[in-house]
XYZ file of N, CA, C and O in Angstrom:
272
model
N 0.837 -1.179 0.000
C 0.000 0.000 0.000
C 0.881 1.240 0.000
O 1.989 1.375 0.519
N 0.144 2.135 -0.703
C 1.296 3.475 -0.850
C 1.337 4.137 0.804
O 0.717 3.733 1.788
N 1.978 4.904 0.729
C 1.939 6.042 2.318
C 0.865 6.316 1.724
O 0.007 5.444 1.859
N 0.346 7.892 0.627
C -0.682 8.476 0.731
C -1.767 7.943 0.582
O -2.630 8.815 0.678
N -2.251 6.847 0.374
C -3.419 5.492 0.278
C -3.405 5.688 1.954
O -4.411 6.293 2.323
N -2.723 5.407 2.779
C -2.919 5.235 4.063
C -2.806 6.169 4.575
O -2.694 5.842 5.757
N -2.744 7.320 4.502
C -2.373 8.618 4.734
C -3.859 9.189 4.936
O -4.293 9.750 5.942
N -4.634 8.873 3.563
C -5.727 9.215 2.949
C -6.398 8.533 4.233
O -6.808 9.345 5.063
N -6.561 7.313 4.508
C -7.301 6.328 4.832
C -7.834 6.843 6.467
O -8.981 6.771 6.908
N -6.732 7.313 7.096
C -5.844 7.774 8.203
C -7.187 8.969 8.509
O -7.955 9.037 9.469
N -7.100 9.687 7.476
C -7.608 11.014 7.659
C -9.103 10.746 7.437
O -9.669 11.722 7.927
N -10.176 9.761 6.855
C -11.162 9.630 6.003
C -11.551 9.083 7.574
O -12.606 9.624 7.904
N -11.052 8.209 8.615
C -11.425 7.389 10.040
C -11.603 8.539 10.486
O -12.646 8.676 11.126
N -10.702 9.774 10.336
C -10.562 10.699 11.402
C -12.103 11.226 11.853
O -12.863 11.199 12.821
N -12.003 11.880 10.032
C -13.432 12.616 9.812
C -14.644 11.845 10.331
O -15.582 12.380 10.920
N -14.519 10.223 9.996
C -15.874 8.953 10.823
C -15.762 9.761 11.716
O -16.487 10.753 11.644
N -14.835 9.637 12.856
C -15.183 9.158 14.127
C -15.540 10.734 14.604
O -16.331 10.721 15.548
N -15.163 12.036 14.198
C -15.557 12.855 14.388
C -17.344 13.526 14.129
O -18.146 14.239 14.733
N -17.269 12.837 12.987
C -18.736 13.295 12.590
C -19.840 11.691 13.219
O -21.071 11.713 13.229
N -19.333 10.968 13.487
C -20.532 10.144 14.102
C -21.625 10.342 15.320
O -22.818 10.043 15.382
N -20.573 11.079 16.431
C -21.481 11.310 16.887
C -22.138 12.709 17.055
O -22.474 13.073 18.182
N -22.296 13.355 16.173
C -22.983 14.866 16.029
C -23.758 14.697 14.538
O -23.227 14.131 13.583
N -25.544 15.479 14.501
C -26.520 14.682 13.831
C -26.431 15.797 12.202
O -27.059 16.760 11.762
N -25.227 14.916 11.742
C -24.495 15.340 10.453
C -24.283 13.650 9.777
O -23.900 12.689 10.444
N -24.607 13.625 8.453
C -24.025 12.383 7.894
C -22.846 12.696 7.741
O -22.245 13.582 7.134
N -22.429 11.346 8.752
C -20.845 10.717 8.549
C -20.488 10.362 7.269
O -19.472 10.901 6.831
N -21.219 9.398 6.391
C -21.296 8.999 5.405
C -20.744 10.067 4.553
O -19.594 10.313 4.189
N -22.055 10.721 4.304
C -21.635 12.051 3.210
C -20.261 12.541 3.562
O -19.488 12.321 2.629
N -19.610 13.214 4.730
C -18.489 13.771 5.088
C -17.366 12.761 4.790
O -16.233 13.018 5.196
N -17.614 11.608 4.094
C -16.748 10.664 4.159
C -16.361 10.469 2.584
O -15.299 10.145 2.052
N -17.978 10.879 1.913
C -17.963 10.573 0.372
C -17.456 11.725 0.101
O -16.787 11.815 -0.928
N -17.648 12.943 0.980
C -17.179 14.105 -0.064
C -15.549 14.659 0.226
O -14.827 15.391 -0.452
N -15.328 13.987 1.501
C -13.742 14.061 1.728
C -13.322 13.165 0.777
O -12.337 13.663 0.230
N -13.549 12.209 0.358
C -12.845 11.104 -0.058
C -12.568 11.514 -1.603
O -11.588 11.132 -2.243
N -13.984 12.675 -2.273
C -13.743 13.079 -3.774
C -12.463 14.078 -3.662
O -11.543 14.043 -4.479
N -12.522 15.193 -2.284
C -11.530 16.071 -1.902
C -10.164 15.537 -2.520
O -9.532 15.772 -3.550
N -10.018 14.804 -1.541
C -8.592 14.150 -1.359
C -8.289 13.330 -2.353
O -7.124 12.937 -2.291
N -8.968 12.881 -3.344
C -8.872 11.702 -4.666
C -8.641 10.268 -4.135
O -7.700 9.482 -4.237
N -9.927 10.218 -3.490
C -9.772 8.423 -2.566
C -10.476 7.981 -3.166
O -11.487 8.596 -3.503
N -10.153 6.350 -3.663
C -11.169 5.891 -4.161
C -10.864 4.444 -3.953
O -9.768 3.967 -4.247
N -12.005 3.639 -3.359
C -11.781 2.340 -3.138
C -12.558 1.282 -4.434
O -13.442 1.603 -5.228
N -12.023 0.279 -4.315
C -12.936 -0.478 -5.204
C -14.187 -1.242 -4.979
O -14.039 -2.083 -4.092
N -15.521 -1.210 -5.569
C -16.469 -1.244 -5.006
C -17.028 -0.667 -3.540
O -17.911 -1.324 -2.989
N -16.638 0.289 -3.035
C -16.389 1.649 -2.159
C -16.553 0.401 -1.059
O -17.670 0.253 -0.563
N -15.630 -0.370 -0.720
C -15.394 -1.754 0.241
C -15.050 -0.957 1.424
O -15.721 -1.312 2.393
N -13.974 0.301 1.755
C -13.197 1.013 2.686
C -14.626 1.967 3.363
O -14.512 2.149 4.575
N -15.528 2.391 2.918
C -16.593 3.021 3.033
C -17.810 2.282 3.928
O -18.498 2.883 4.754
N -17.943 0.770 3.576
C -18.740 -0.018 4.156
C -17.907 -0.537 5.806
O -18.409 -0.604 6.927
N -16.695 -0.790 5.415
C -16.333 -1.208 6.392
C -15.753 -0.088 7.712
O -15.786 -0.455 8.887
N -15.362 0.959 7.400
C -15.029 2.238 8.259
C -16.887 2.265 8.781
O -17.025 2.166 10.000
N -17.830 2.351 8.200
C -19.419 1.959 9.162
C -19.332 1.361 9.905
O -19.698 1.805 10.993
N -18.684 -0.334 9.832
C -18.729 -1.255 10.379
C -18.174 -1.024 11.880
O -18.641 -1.227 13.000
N -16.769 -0.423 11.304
C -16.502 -0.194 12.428
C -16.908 1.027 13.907
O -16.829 0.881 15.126
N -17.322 2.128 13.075
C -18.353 3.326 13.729
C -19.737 2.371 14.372
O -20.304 2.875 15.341
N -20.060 1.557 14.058
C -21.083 0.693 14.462
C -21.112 -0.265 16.055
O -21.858 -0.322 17.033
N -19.388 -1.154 15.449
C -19.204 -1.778 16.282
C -18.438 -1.381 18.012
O -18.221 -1.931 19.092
N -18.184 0.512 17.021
C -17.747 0.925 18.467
C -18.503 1.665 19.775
O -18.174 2.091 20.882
N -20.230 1.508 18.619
C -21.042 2.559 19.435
C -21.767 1.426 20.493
O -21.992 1.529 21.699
N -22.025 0.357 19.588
C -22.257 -0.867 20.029
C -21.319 -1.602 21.828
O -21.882 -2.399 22.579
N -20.206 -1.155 22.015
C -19.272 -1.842 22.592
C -19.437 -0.375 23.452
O -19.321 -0.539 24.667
N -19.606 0.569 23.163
C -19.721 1.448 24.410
C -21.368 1.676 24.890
O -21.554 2.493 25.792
N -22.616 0.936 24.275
C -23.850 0.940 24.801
C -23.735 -0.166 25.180
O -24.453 -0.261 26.175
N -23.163 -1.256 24.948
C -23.552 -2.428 25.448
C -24.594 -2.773 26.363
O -25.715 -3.200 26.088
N -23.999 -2.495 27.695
C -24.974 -2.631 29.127
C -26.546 -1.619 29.071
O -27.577 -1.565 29.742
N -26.155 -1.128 28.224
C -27.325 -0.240 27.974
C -28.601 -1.099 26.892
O -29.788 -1.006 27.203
N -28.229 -1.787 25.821
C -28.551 -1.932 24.778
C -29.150 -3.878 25.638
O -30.234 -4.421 25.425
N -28.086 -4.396 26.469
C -28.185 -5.364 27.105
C -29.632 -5.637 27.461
O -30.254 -6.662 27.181
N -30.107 -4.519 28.152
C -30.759 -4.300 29.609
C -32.057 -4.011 28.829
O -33.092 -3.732 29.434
């Protein structure tokens, strides 16, 4: 993988984890950084899975909440 591929990648999590929790699409801030910066994944795979993970972390901090 190049540096700026991960560089890119680096910065595209940043923007997730910043815009997830304030009631702004993450998504969009993700598609339109990503045209910014000239990111582009194949079958936008880096896009589904950066969710996955915004998901699995909101998930793991409601847990006991979500439990109950």
């Amino acid at each position: 993988m190049e540096t700026e591929t991960i560089v890119q990648a680096i910065i595209l999590g940043f923007i997730e984890g910043l815009t997830e929790f304030i009631p702004v699409s993450s998504t969009g801030h993700i598609l339109l950084a990503g045209e910014f910066l000239g990111f582009s994944s194949e079958g936008k795979v880096f896009e589904i899975v950066i969710q996955l993970g915004a998901i699995l972390a909101i998930i793991s901090v409601y847990f006991a909440r979500l439990w109950n």
